[in-house]
PDB file of C-alpha atoms in Angstrom:
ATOM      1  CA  UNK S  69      27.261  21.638  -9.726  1.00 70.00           C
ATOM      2  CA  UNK S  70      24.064  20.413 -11.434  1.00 75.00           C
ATOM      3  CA  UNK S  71      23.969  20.704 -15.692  1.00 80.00           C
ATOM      4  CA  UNK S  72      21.389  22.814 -17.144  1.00 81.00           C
ATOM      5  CA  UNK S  73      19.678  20.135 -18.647  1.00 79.00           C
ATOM      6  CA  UNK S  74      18.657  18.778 -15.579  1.00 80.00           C
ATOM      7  CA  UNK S  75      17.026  21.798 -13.942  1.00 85.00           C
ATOM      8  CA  UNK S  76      13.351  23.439 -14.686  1.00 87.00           C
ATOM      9  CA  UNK S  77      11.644  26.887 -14.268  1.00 88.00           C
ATOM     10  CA  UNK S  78       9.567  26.850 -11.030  1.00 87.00           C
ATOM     11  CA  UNK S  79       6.077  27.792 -12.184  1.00 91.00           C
ATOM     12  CA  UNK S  80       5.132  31.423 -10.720  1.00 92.00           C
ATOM     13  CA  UNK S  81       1.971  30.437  -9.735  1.00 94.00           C
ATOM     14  CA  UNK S  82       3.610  27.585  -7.300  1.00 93.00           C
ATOM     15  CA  UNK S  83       5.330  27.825  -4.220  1.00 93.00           C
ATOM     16  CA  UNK S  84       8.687  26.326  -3.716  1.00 93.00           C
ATOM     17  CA  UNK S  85       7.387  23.553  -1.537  1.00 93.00           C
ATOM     18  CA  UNK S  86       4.818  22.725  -4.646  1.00 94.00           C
ATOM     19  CA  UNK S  87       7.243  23.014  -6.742  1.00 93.00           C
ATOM     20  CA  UNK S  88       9.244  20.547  -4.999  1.00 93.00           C
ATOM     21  CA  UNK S  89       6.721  17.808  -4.987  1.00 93.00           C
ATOM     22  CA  UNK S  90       7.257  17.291  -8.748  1.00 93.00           C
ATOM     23  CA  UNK S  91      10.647  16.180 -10.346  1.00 91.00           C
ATOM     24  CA  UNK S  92      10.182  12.675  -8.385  1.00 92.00           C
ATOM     25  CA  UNK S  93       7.045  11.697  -7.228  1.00 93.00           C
ATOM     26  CA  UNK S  94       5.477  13.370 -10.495  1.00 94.00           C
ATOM     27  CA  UNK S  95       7.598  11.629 -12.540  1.00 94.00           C
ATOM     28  CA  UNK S  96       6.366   8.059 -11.179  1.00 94.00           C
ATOM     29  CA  UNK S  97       2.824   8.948 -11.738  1.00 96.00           C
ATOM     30  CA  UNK S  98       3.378  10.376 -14.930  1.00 95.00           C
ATOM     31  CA  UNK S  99       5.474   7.749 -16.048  1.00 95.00           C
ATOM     32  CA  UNK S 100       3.510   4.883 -14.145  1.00 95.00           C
ATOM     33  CA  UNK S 101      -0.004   6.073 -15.655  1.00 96.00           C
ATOM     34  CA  UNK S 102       1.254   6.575 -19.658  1.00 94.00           C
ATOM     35  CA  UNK S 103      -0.797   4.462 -21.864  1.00 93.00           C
ATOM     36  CA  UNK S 104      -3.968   4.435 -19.811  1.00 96.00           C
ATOM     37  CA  UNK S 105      -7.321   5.515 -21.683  1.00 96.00           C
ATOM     38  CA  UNK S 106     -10.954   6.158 -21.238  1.00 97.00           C
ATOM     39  CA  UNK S 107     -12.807   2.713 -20.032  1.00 96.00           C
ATOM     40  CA  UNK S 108      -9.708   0.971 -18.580  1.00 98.00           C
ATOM     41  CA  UNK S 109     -10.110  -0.483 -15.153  1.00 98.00           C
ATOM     42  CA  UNK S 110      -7.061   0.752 -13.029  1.00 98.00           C
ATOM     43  CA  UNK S 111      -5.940  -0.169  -9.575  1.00 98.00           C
ATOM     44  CA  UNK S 112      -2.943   2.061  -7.896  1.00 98.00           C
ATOM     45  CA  UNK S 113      -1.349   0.435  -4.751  1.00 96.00           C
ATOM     46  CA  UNK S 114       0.225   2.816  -2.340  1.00 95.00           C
ATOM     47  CA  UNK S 115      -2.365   5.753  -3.515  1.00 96.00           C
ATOM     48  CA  UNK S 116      -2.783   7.647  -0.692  1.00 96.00           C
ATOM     49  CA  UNK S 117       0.710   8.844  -0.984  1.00 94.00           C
ATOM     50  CA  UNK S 118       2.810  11.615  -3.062  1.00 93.00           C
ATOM     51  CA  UNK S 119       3.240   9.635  -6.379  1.00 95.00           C
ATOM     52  CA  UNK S 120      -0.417   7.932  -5.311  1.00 96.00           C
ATOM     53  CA  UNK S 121      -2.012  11.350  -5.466  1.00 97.00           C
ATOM     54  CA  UNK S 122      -1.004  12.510  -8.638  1.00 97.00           C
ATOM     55  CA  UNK S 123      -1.628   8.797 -10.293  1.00 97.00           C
ATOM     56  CA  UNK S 124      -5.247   8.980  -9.037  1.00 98.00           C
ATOM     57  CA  UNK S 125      -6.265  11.656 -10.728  1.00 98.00           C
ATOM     58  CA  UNK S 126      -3.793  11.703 -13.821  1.00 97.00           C
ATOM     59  CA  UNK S 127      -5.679   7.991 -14.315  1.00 98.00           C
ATOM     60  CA  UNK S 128      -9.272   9.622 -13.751  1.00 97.00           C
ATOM     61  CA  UNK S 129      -7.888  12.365 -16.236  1.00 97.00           C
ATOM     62  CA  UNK S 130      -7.750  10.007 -19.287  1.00 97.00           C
ATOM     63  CA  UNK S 131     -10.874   8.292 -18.385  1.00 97.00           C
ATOM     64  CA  UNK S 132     -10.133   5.261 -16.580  1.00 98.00           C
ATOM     65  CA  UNK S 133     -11.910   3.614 -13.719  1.00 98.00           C
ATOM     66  CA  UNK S 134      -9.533   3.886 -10.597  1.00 98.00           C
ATOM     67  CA  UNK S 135      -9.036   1.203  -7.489  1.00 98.00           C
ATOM     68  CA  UNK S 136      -7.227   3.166  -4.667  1.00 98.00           C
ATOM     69  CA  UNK S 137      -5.283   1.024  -2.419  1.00 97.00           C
ATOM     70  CA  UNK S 138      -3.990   2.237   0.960  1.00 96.00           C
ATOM     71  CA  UNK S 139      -4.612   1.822   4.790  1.00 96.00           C
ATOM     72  CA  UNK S 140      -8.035   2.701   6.158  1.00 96.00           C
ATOM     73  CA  UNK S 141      -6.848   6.314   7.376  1.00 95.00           C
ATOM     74  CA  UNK S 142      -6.691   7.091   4.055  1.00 97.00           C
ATOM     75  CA  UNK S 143      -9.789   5.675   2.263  1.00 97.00           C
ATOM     76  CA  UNK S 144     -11.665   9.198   2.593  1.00 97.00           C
ATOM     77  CA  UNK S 145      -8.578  11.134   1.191  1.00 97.00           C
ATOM     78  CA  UNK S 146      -8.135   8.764  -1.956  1.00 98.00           C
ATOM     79  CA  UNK S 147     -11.969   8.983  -2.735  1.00 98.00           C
ATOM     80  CA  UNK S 148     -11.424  13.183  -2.946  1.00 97.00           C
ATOM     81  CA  UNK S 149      -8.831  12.260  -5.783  1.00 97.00           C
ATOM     82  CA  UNK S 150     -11.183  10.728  -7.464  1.00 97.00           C
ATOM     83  CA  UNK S 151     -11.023   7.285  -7.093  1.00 98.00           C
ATOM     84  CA  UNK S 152     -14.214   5.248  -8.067  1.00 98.00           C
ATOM     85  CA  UNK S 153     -13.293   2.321  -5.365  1.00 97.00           C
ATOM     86  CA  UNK S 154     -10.995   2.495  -2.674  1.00 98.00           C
ATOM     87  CA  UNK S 155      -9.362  -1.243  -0.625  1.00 97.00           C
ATOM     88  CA  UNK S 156      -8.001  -1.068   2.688  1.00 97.00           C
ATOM     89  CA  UNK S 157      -4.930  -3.444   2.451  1.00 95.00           C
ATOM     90  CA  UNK S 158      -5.395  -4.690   5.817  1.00 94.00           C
ATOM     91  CA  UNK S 159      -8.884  -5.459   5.092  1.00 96.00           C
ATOM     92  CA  UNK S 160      -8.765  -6.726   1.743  1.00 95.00           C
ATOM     93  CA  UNK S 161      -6.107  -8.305  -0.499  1.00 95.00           C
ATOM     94  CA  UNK S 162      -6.474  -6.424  -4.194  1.00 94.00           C
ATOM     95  CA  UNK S 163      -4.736  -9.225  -6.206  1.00 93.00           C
ATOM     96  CA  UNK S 164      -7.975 -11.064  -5.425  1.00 94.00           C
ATOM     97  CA  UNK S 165     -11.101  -8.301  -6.630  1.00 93.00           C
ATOM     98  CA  UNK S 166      -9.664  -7.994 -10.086  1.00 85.00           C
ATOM     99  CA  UNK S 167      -8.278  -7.952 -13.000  1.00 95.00           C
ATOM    100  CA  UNK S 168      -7.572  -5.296 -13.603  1.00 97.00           C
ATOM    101  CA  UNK S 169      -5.848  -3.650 -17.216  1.00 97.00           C
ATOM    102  CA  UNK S 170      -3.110  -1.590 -15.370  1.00 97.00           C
ATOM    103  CA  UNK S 171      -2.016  -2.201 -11.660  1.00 96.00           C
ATOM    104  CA  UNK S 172       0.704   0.530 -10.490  1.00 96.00           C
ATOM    105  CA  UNK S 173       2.463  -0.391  -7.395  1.00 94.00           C
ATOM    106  CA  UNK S 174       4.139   1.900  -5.212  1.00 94.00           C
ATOM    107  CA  UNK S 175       4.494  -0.772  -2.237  1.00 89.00           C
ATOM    108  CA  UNK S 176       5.234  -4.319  -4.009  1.00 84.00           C
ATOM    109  CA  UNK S 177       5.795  -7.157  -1.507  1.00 84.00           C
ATOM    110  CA  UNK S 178       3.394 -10.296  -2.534  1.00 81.00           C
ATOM    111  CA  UNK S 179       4.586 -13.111  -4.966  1.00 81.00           C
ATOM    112  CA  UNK S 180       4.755 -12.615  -8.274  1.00 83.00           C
ATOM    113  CA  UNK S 181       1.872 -15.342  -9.288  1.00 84.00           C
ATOM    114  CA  UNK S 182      -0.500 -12.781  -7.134  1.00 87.00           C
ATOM    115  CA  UNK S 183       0.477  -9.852  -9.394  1.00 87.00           C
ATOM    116  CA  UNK S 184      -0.370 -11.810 -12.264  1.00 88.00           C
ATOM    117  CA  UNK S 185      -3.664 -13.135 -10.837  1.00 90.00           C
ATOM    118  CA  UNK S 186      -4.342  -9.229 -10.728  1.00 93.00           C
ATOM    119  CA  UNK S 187      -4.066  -8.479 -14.368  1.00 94.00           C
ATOM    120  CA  UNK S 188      -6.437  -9.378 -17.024  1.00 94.00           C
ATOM    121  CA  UNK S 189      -4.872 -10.658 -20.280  1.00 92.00           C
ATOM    122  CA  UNK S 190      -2.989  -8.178 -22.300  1.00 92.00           C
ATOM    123  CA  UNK S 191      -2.664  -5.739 -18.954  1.00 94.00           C
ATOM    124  CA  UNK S 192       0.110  -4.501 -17.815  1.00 92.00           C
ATOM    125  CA  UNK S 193       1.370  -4.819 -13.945  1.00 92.00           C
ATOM    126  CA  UNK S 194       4.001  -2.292 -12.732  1.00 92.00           C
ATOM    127  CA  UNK S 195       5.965  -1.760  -9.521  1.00 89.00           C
ATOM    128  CA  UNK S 196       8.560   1.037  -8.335  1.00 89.00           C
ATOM    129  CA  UNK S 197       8.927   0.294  -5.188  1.00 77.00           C
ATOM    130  CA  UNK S 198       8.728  -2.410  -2.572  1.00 73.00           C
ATOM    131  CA  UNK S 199      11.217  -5.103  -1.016  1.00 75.00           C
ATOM    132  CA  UNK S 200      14.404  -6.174  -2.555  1.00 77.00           C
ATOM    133  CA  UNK S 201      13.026  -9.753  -2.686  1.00 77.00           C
ATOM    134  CA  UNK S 202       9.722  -9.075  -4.351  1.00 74.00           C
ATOM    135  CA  UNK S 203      11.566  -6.221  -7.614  1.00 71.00           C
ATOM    136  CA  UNK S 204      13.917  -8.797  -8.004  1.00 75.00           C
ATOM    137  CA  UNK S 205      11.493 -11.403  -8.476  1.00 75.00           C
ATOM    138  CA  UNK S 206       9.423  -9.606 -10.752  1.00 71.00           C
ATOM    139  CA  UNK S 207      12.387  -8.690 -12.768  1.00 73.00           C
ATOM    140  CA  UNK S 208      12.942 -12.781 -13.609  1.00 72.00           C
ATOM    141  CA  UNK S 209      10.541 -14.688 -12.819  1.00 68.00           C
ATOM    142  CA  UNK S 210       7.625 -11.980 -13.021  1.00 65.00           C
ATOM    143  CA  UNK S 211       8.891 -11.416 -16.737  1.00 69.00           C
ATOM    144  CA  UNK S 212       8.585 -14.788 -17.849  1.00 67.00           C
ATOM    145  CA  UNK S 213       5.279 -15.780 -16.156  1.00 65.00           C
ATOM    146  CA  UNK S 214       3.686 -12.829 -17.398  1.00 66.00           C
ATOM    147  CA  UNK S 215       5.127 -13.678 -21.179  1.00 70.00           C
ATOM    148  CA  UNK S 216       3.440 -17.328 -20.965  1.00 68.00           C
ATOM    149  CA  UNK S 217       0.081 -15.723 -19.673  1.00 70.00           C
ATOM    150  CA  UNK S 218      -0.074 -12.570 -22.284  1.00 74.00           C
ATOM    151  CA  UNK S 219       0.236 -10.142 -18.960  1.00 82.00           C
ATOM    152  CA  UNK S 220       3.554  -7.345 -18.599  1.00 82.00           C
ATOM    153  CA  UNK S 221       4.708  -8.073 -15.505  1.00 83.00           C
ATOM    154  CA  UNK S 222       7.961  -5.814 -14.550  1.00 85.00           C
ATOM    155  CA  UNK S 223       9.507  -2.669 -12.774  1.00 87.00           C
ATOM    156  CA  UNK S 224       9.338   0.616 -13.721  1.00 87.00           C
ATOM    157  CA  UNK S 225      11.597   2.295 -14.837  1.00 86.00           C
ATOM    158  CA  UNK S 226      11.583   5.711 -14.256  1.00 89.00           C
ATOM    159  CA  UNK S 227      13.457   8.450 -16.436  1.00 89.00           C
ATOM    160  CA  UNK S 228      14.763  11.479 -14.427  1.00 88.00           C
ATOM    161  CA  UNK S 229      14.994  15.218 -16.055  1.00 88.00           C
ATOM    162  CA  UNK S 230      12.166  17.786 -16.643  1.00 89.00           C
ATOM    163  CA  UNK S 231      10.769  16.673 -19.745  1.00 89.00           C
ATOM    164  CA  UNK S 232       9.264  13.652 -17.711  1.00 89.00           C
ATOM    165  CA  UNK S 233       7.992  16.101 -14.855  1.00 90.00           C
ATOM    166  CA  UNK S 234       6.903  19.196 -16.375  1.00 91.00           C
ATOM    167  CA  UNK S 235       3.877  18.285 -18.427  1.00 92.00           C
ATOM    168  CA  UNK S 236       2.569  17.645 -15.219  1.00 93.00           C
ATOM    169  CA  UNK S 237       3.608  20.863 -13.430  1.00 93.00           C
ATOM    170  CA  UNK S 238       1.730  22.405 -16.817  1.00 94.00           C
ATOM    171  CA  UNK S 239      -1.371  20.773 -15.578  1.00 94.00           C
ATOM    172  CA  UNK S 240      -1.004  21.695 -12.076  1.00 95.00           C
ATOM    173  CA  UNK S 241      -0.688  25.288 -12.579  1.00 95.00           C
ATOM    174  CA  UNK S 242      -3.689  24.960 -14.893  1.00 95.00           C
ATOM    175  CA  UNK S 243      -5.876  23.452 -12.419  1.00 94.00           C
ATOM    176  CA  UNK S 244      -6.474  19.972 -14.006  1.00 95.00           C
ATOM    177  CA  UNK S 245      -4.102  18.146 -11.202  1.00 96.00           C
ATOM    178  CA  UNK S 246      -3.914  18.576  -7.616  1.00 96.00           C
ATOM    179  CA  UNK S 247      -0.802  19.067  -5.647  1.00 96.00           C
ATOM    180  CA  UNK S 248      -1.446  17.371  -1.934  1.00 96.00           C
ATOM    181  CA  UNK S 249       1.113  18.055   0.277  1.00 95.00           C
ATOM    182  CA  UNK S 250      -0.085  16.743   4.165  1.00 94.00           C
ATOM    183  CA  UNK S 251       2.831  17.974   5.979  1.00 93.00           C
ATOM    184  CA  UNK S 252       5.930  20.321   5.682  1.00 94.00           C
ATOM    185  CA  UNK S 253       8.929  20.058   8.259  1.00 95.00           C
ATOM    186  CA  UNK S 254      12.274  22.242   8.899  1.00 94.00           C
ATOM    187  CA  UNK S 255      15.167  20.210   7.847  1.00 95.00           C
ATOM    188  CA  UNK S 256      16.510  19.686  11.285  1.00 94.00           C
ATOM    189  CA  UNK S 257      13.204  17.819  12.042  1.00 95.00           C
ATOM    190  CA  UNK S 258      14.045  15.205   8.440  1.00 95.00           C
ATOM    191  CA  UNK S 259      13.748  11.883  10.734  1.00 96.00           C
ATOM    192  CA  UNK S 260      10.293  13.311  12.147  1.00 95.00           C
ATOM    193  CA  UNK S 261       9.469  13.516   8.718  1.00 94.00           C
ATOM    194  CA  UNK S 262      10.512  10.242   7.548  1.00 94.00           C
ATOM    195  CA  UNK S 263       8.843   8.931  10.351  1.00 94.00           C
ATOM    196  CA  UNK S 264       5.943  10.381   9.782  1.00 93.00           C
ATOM    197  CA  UNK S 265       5.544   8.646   6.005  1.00 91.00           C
ATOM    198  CA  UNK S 266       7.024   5.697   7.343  1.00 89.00           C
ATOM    199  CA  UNK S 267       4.238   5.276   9.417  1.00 89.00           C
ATOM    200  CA  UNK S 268       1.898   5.233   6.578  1.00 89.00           C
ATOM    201  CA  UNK S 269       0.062   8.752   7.877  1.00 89.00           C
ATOM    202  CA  UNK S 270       0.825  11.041   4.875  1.00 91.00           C
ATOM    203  CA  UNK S 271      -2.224  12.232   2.857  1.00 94.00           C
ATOM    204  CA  UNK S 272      -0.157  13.183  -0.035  1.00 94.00           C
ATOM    205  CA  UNK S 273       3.192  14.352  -0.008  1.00 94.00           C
ATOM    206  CA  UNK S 274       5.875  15.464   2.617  1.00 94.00           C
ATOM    207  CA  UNK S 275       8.006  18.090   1.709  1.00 94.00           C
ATOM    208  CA  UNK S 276      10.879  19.224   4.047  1.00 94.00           C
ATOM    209  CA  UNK S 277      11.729  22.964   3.872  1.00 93.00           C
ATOM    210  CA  UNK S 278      15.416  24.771   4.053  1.00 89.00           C
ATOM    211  CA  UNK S 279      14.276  27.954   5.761  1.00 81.00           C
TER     212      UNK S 279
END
């Protein structure tokens, strides 16, 4: 059983597999791009993916200037989001072309001093995922190094429940934000699918389907 407070009218205008796209990797964007307004320089790690999308252009939305970081496949895809610059992460290491006000990072694995080296003073660095070694860092050492240097250094911590997804399924279905999904898959085809993002090849998000 699943309370009521934790469920959400699908928008008529959506499909189910749109739909689905929203209550997580939604949430992280809308959550991971709050406080960001017009003339801010803003760098998103990990943007050529599902939360990735959304950020990009919930960032260009309020005005900011937006680095997209992801592999080189995806260069072309994040500039269609609306990205001003765009860093292959093979290429190019992005804790070295800033700072920048807010960093978002969807893929953290570098030491904390580079995250700070990333952020101008009085930005804000945030991660939600990555390795176990690098969030734990961050939440100690990360905390206190970005305290001495006037930077916010920490995880994000996301809130679950509709009121922190919906506003953005209200934008969706009113044009202003994309939905990007690269790939759908039957659910007996879920490690294909896993795969596939694991890989780094998704242009947005995955979605498997219960048919």
């Amino acid at each position: 059983m699943v309370p009521e407070s934790a469920l959400a009218h699908k928008p008529a205008s959506l499909s189910f597999a749109e739909a689905s796209t929203l209550p997580q990797a939604g949430a992280i964007a809308l959550q991971g791009t709050a406080g960001i307004a017009a003339g801010m320089s803003v760098l998103i790690n990990g943007a050529g993916g599902g939360s990735g999308a959304f950020a990009i252009q919930l960032a260009k939305s309020a005005g900011a200037h937006v680095t997209g970081v992801d592999n080189a496949a995806k260069l072309a895809f994040m500039r269609t989001l609306g990205a001003d610059e765009v860093i292959d992460y093979r290429a190019e290491d992005f804790t070295r072309t800033g700072p920048y006000d807010r960093v978002l990072d969807l893929v953290a694995h570098r030491s904390v001093f580079a995250y700070r080296r990333s952020v101008a003073r009085g930005g804000r660095y945030r991660c939600v995922g990555g390795t176990t070694r690098a969030l734990l860092r961050l939440t100690t050492v990360g905390v206190v190094a970005g305290m001495v240097t006037g930077r916010g250094l920490g995880v994000l911590a996301v809130k679950e429940g509709p009121a922190y997804f919906t506003p953005l399924a209200e934008s969706c279905v009113a044009g202003r934000i994309g939905i990007h999904i690269d790939r759908s898959f039957p659910l007996d085809e879920t490690a294909n699918a896993l795969a596939h993002v694991g890989a780094g090849r998704a242009l947005g998000k995955v979605v498997v389907e219960i048919r």
